[in-house]
XYZ file of N, CA and C in Angstrom:
249
model
N 1.649 -12.339 28.958
C 1.992 -11.104 29.209
C 3.690 -11.016 29.577
N 3.847 -9.818 28.771
C 5.394 -9.666 28.539
C 5.816 -9.450 30.134
N 7.157 -9.857 30.376
C 7.747 -9.628 31.617
C 8.984 -8.629 31.829
N 9.423 -8.521 30.607
C 10.622 -7.533 30.355
C 10.249 -6.234 29.846
N 10.783 -5.204 30.052
C 10.664 -4.100 29.627
C 10.768 -3.804 28.165
N 11.923 -4.666 27.771
C 12.023 -4.427 26.028
C 10.757 -5.200 25.419
N 10.509 -6.329 26.043
C 9.182 -6.938 25.315
C 8.017 -5.946 25.485
N 7.800 -5.465 26.603
C 6.358 -4.686 26.575
C 6.829 -3.395 25.431
N 7.770 -2.891 25.421
C 8.006 -1.781 24.452
C 8.001 -2.488 23.084
N 8.139 -3.553 22.696
C 8.131 -4.143 21.473
C 6.689 -4.645 21.263
N 5.713 -4.711 22.302
C 4.473 -4.988 22.182
C 3.900 -3.705 21.645
N 4.329 -2.376 22.431
C 3.794 -1.179 21.911
C 4.211 -0.773 20.424
N 5.322 -0.983 20.331
C 6.127 -0.340 18.953
C 5.448 -1.416 17.667
N 4.999 -2.596 17.967
C 4.331 -3.291 17.062
C 3.280 -3.107 16.672
N 2.340 -2.572 17.993
C 0.888 -1.991 17.597
C 0.918 -0.813 16.786
N 2.026 0.025 17.092
C 1.834 1.274 16.368
C 2.180 1.240 15.053
N 3.249 0.279 14.633
C 3.756 -0.088 13.077
C 2.491 -0.853 12.404
N 1.858 -1.644 13.230
C 0.656 -2.385 12.611
C -0.324 -1.470 11.974
N -0.707 -0.328 12.694
C -1.675 0.624 12.528
C -1.089 1.259 11.372
N 0.029 1.632 11.292
C 0.678 2.557 10.227
C 0.560 1.680 9.034
N 0.938 0.592 8.910
C 0.967 -0.236 7.988
C -0.371 -0.518 7.378
N -1.459 -0.561 8.420
C -2.932 -1.149 8.044
C -3.217 0.353 7.257
N -3.124 1.550 7.754
C -3.439 2.930 7.415
C -2.957 3.116 5.678
N -1.687 2.749 5.387
C -0.857 2.835 4.321
C -1.499 1.669 3.194
N -1.699 0.657 3.697
C -2.253 -0.338 2.765
C -3.638 -0.097 2.379
N -4.318 0.206 3.410
C -5.774 0.697 2.868
C -5.823 2.003 1.980
N -4.960 3.002 2.267
C -5.098 4.049 1.409
C -4.511 3.670 -0.184
N -3.937 2.800 -0.291
C -3.174 2.450 -1.577
C -4.196 1.450 -2.277
N -5.145 0.734 -1.359
C -6.142 0.054 -2.013
C -7.117 0.832 -2.483
N -7.428 1.976 -1.762
C -8.361 2.902 -2.103
C -8.077 3.796 -3.600
N -6.874 4.084 -3.680
C -6.084 4.529 -4.877
C -6.416 3.783 -5.923
N -6.164 2.450 -5.821
C -6.137 1.469 -6.915
C -7.779 1.429 -7.177
N -8.491 1.351 -6.306
C -9.971 1.189 -6.530
C -10.443 2.506 -7.545
N -10.038 3.828 -7.229
C -10.405 4.961 -7.647
C -9.642 4.725 -9.018
N -8.533 4.550 -9.434
C -7.831 4.370 -10.756
C -8.667 3.475 -11.462
N -9.192 2.217 -11.085
C -9.846 1.463 -11.797
C -11.079 1.780 -12.314
N -11.792 2.739 -11.342
C -13.121 3.220 -11.698
C -13.061 4.413 -12.630
N -11.881 4.829 -12.928
C -11.863 6.155 -13.842
C -12.074 5.821 -15.172
N -12.851 6.293 -16.129
C -13.066 6.141 -17.400
C -12.408 7.070 -18.159
N -11.853 8.213 -17.761
C -10.987 8.919 -18.641
C -9.385 8.705 -18.556
N -8.866 8.688 -19.959
C -7.773 7.910 -19.984
C -6.562 8.651 -19.319
N -6.740 10.399 -19.747
C -5.635 11.205 -19.145
C -5.510 11.204 -17.775
N -6.834 11.387 -17.208
C -6.793 11.318 -15.601
C -6.128 10.081 -15.105
N -6.394 8.823 -15.584
C -5.808 7.627 -15.176
C -4.228 7.538 -15.324
N -3.846 8.275 -16.292
C -2.508 8.328 -16.652
C -1.802 9.178 -15.816
N -2.579 10.326 -15.287
C -2.191 11.073 -14.205
C -1.851 10.505 -12.939
N -2.855 9.577 -12.610
C -3.057 9.037 -11.368
C -1.986 7.904 -11.270
N -1.643 7.355 -12.443
C -0.704 5.957 -12.328
C 0.354 6.189 -11.317
N 1.364 7.449 -11.937
C 2.732 7.167 -11.227
C 2.546 7.373 -9.765
N 1.462 8.136 -8.898
C 1.238 7.983 -7.680
C 0.950 6.604 -7.193
N 0.018 6.113 -7.849
C -0.494 4.905 -7.230
C 0.726 3.650 -7.168
N 1.484 3.659 -8.400
C 2.583 3.148 -8.638
C 3.592 3.222 -7.656
N 3.957 4.359 -7.256
C 4.941 4.748 -6.122
C 4.440 4.217 -4.867
N 3.184 4.290 -4.431
C 2.657 3.672 -3.325
C 2.656 2.271 -3.200
N 2.536 1.693 -4.400
C 2.718 0.144 -4.520
C 4.077 -0.249 -4.069
N 4.920 0.388 -4.758
C 6.423 0.233 -4.583
C 6.904 0.359 -3.069
N 6.497 1.470 -2.428
C 6.615 1.655 -1.012
C 6.129 0.561 -0.145
N 5.114 0.026 -0.545
C 4.398 -1.063 0.140
C 5.314 -2.331 0.266
N 5.729 -2.556 -0.883
C 6.835 -3.710 -1.085
C 8.030 -3.470 -0.554
N 8.504 -2.333 -0.706
C 9.743 -1.987 -0.028
C 9.822 -2.391 1.418
N 8.688 -1.780 2.022
C 8.422 -2.213 3.530
C 7.821 -3.472 3.907
N 7.886 -4.239 2.998
C 7.270 -5.655 3.036
C 5.931 -5.810 3.769
N 5.149 -4.828 3.336
C 3.550 -4.607 3.497
C 2.848 -5.642 2.421
N 3.324 -5.486 1.709
C 3.117 -6.677 0.511
C 4.351 -7.227 -0.172
N 3.964 -8.251 -0.840
C 5.158 -9.010 -1.603
C 5.477 -8.334 -2.808
N 6.532 -8.104 -3.162
C 7.182 -6.991 -4.483
C 6.594 -7.954 -5.739
N 6.307 -9.095 -5.704
C 5.362 -9.617 -6.938
C 4.372 -9.113 -7.041
N 3.521 -9.197 -5.901
C 2.165 -8.780 -6.052
C 2.028 -7.333 -6.593
N 2.949 -6.364 -5.992
C 2.940 -5.012 -6.407
C 3.330 -5.187 -7.968
N 4.381 -5.789 -8.334
C 4.435 -6.030 -9.558
C 3.337 -6.455 -10.550
N 2.467 -7.186 -10.051
C 1.361 -7.768 -10.768
C 0.113 -6.489 -10.743
N -0.005 -6.017 -9.717
C -0.941 -5.011 -9.609
C -0.500 -3.751 -10.742
N 0.526 -3.348 -10.493
C 1.171 -2.241 -11.480
C 1.021 -2.695 -12.892
N 1.263 -4.093 -13.055
C 0.977 -4.397 -14.775
C -0.556 -4.381 -14.932
N -1.255 -4.856 -14.090
C -2.743 -4.851 -14.461
C -3.361 -3.422 -14.616
N -2.831 -2.644 -13.755
C -3.486 -1.221 -13.988
C -2.764 -0.483 -15.277
N -1.548 -0.914 -15.545
C -1.014 -0.373 -16.903
C -1.783 -0.845 -18.109
N -2.198 -2.237 -18.024
C -2.975 -2.851 -19.147
C -4.358 -2.230 -19.114
N -4.825 -1.759 -17.982
C -6.533 -0.896 -17.829
C -6.232 0.205 -18.553
N -5.368 0.713 -18.214
C -4.985 2.124 -18.731
C -4.847 2.084 -20.155
N -4.187 1.262 -20.519
C -4.239 1.070 -22.209
C -5.265 0.710 -22.924
N -6.123 0.165 -22.069
C -7.583 -0.321 -22.865
C -8.534 0.773 -22.776
N -8.355 2.136 -22.167
C -9.182 3.047 -22.159
C -9.135 3.733 -23.180
């Protein structure tokens, strides 16, 4: 249990940040899943920039590693190219 006011505030703010990060990460994973499930190339090409920017934002905020974001974007681009 935290004894200082600042430590109690840190606990509250960490919980809020954890929930926000979890929401953003889950939303991005769902967008990736939807893009991979798409069989229409034009629709996939239209979705790719938004998913790519979502991954970049997660990497910028250290929710995921920057190399993981790059690998996911590369894999999605390859998937779109094969459609």
